[in-house]
XYZ file of C-alpha atoms in Angstrom:
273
model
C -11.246 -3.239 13.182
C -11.253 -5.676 10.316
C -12.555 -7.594 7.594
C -11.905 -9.371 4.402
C -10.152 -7.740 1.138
C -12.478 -8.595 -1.425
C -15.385 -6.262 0.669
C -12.165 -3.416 1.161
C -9.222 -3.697 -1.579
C -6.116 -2.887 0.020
C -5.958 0.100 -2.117
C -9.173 1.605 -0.861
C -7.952 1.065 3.123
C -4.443 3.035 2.172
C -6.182 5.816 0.510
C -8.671 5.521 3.384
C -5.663 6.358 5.925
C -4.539 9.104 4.385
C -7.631 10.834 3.027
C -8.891 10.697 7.156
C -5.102 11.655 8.142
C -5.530 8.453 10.547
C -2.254 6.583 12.154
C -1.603 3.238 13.366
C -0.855 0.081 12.247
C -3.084 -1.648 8.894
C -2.285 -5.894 9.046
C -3.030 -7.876 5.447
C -3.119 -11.593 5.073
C -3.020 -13.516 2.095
C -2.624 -17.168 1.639
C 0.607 -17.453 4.103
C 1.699 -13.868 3.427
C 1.447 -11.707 5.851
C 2.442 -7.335 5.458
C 2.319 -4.932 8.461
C 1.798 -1.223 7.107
C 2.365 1.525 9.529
C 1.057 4.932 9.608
C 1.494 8.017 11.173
C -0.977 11.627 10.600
C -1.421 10.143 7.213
C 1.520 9.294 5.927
C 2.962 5.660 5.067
C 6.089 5.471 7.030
C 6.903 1.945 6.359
C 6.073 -1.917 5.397
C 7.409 -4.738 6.736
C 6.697 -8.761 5.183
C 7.342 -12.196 6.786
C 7.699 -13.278 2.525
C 11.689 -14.374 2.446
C 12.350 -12.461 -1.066
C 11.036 -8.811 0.223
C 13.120 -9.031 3.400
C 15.501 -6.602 3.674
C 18.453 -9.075 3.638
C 17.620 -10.027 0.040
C 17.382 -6.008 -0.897
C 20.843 -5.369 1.004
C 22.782 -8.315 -1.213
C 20.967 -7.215 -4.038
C 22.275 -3.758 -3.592
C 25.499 -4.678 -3.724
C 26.605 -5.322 0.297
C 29.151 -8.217 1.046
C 27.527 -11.382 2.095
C 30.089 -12.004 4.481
C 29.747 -9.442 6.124
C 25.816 -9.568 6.342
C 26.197 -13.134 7.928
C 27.160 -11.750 10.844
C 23.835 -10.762 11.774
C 20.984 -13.010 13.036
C 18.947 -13.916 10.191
C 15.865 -13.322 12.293
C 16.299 -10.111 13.144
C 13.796 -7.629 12.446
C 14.885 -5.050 8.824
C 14.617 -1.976 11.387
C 17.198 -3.324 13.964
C 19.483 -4.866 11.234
C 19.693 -1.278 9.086
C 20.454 -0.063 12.846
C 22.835 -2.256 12.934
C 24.351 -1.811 9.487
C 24.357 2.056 10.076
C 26.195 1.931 12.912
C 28.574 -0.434 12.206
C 29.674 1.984 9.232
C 28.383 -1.043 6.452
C 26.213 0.829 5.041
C 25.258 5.068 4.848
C 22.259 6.921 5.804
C 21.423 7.700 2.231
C 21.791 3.781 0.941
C 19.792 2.683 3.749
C 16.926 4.875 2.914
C 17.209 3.811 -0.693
C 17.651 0.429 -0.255
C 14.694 0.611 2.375
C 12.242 2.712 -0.322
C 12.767 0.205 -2.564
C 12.165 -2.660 -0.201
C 8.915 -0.736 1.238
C 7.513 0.157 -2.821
C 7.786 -3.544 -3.645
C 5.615 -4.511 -0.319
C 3.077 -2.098 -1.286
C 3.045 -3.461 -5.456
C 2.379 -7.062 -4.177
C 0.302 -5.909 -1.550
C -1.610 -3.747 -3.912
C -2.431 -6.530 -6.257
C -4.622 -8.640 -3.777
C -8.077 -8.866 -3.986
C -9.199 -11.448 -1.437
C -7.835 -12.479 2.157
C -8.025 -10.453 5.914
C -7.024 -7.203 7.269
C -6.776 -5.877 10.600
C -6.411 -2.059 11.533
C -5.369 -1.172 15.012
C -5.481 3.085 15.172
C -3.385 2.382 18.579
C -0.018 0.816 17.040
C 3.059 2.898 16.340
C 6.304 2.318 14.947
C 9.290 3.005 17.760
C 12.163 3.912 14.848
C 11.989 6.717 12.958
C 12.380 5.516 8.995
C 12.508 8.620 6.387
C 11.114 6.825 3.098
C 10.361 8.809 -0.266
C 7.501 6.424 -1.301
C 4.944 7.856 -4.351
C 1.964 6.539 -2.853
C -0.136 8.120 -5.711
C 1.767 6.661 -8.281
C 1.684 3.390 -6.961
C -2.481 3.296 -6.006
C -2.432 4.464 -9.594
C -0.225 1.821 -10.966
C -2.631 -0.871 -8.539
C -5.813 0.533 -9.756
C -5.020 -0.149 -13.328
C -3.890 -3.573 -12.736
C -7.464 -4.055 -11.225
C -10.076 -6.796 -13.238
C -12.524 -4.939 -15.065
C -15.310 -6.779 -13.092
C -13.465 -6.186 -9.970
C -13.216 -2.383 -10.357
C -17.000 -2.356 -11.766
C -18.149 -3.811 -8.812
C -16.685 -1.253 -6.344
C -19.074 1.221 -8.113
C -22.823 0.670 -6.490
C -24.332 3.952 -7.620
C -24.575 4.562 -11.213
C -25.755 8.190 -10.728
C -22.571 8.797 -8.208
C -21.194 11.983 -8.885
C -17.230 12.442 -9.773
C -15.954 15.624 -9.309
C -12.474 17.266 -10.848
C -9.384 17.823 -8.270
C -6.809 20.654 -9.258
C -3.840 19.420 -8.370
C -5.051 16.060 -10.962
C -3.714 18.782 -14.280
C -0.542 18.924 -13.062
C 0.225 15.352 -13.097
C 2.787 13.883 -15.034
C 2.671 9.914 -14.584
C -1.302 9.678 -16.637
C -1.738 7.567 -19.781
C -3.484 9.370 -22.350
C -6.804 7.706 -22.499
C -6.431 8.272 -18.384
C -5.783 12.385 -18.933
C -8.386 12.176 -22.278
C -11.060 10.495 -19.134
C -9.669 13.392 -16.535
C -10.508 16.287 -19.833
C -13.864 15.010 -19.942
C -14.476 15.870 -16.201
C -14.636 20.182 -16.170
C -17.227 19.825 -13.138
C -18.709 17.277 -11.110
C -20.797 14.576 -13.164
C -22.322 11.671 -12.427
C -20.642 8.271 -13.127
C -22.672 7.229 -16.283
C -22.295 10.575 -18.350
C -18.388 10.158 -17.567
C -18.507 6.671 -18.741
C -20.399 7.915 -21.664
C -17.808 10.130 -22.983
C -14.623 8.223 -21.517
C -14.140 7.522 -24.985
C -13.082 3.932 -24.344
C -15.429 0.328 -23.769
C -17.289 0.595 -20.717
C -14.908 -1.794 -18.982
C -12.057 0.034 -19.384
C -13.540 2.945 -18.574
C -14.397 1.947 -15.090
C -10.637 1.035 -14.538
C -9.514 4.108 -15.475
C -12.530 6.001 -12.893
C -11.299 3.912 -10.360
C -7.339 4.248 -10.929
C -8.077 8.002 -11.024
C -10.071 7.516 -8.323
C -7.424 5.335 -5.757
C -4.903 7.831 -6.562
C -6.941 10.855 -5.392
C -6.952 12.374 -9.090
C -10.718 12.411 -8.645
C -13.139 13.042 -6.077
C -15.979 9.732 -5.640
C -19.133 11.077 -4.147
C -19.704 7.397 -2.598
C -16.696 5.716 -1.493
C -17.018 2.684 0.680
C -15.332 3.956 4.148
C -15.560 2.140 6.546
C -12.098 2.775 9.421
C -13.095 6.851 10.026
C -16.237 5.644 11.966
C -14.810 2.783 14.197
C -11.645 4.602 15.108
C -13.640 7.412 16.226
C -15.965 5.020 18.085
C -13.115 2.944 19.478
C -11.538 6.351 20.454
C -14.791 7.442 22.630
C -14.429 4.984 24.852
C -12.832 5.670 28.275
C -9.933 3.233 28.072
C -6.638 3.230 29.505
C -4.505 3.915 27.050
C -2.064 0.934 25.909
C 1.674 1.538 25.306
C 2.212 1.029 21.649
C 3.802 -1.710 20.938
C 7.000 -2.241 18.955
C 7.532 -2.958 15.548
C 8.012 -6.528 14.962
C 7.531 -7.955 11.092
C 5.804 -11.256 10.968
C 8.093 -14.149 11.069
C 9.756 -14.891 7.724
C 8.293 -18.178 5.900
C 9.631 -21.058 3.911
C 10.387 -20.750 0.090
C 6.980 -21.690 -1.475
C 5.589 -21.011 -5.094
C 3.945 -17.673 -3.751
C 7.386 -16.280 -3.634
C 8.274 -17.420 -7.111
C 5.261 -15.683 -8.122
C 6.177 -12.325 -6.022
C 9.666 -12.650 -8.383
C 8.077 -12.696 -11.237
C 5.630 -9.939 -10.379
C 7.841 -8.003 -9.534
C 10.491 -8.759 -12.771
C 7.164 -7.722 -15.113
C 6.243 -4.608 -12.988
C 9.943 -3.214 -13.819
């Protein structure tokens, strides 16, 4: 399974995952970057990048671990195997590893989150051999990626004007809304169709659309018509009587050359915080 980002935001393929509680292993591509995301029953267990500056080297001496002693280890060694490594070499504790690692895995998933043309690849067979225990706020951050989204951009992923958008419960208890986001989620009592809630968003139509669809990525709202489109193949792909292939291990993508992509990611990231 796979296609181009610009017909299937990454945004809409993560929330796709875990709305259909499907596992495996969703490839992006953009320009020379390259992220692996893994899943597992719907949760996002971990992210992995070939880009230099979201290694996990570059999180480790950032977090404060001697460079000395990090040199000891093989540059090219995949982040899993090298927080092995780490652990058990008493460098670094179970608890700073899995901060150090959530931190390294939310930054993936910003940069990730922001692209808006380029490839992905699903494979519902892959799984990850290490365990990883990660406290990533996946809603927070499709929220955070949906309202960095081009007006025109989130517009366009809205084909139906009568769609209906329908209230979900757990959306009043949330504490990480803007106001003209929980103003937009106020308006919304019962299902309605996607005009009237533009109508009374009480913001420009533009705007309004970003906020539907921020709401939206971060399953604060219910979209009659979203644009699935892994549920259907895996289950096809799964009906047919194949031997079954041993999952294969983890391996991030080879890390590339400094180029001005990662000066970009630095400052991306430096704005985001």
């Amino acid at each position: 399974m796979n296609g181009q980002l610009s017909e299937h935001p990454p945004g809409e393929l993560i929330r796709e995952i875990a709305a259909k509680s499907l596992a495996g292993k969703l490839q992006l591509e953009h320009d020379r970057i390259k992220v692996v995301i893994y899943f597992e029953k719907s949760d996002l267990i971990y992210a992995a990048s070939n880009l230099r500056t979201l290694r996990l080297r570059e999180y480790l001496l950032k977090g404060g671990l001697n460079e000395a002693a990090l040199a000891r280890y093989d540059e090219r060694r995949p982040d899993l195997e090298l927080v092995k490594a780490l652990s058990a070499d008493h460098l670094i504790s179970t608890a700073k590893a899995e901060e150090v690692q959530t931190k390294q895995v939310t930054d993936i998933l910003r940069v990730v989150l922001s692209w808006t043309d380029g490839a992905w690849d699903f494979d519902p067979r892959a799984r990850l051999d290490e365990q990883t225990k990660l406290n990533v706020d996946l809603p927070a951050l499709l929220l955070e990626a949906g309202r960095r989204t081009p007006p025109k951009f989130a517009a366009s992923r809205f084909r139906v004007p009568d769609e209906l958008i329908s209230p979900v419960a757990t959306a009043l208890s949330y504490d990480k809304l803007l106001p003209t986001e929980g103003f937009v989620l106020s308006r919304l009592e019962r299902a309605a169709p996607l005009q009237d809630l533009l109508a009374v968003s009480g913001v420009s139509e533009s705007d309004a659309f970003v906020i539907i669809y921020s709401l939206a990525l971060a399953g604060l709202v219910e979209r009659q018509h979203w644009s699935f489109v892994l549920a259907s193949q895996t289950a096809a792909a799964r009906a047919k009587p194949t031997a079954p292939p041993e999952p294969p291990h983890e391996q991030p993508p080879a890390p590339v050359e400094a180029q001005p992509a990662e000066e970009d990611v630095e400052t991306f990231l430096e704005r985001l915080s």
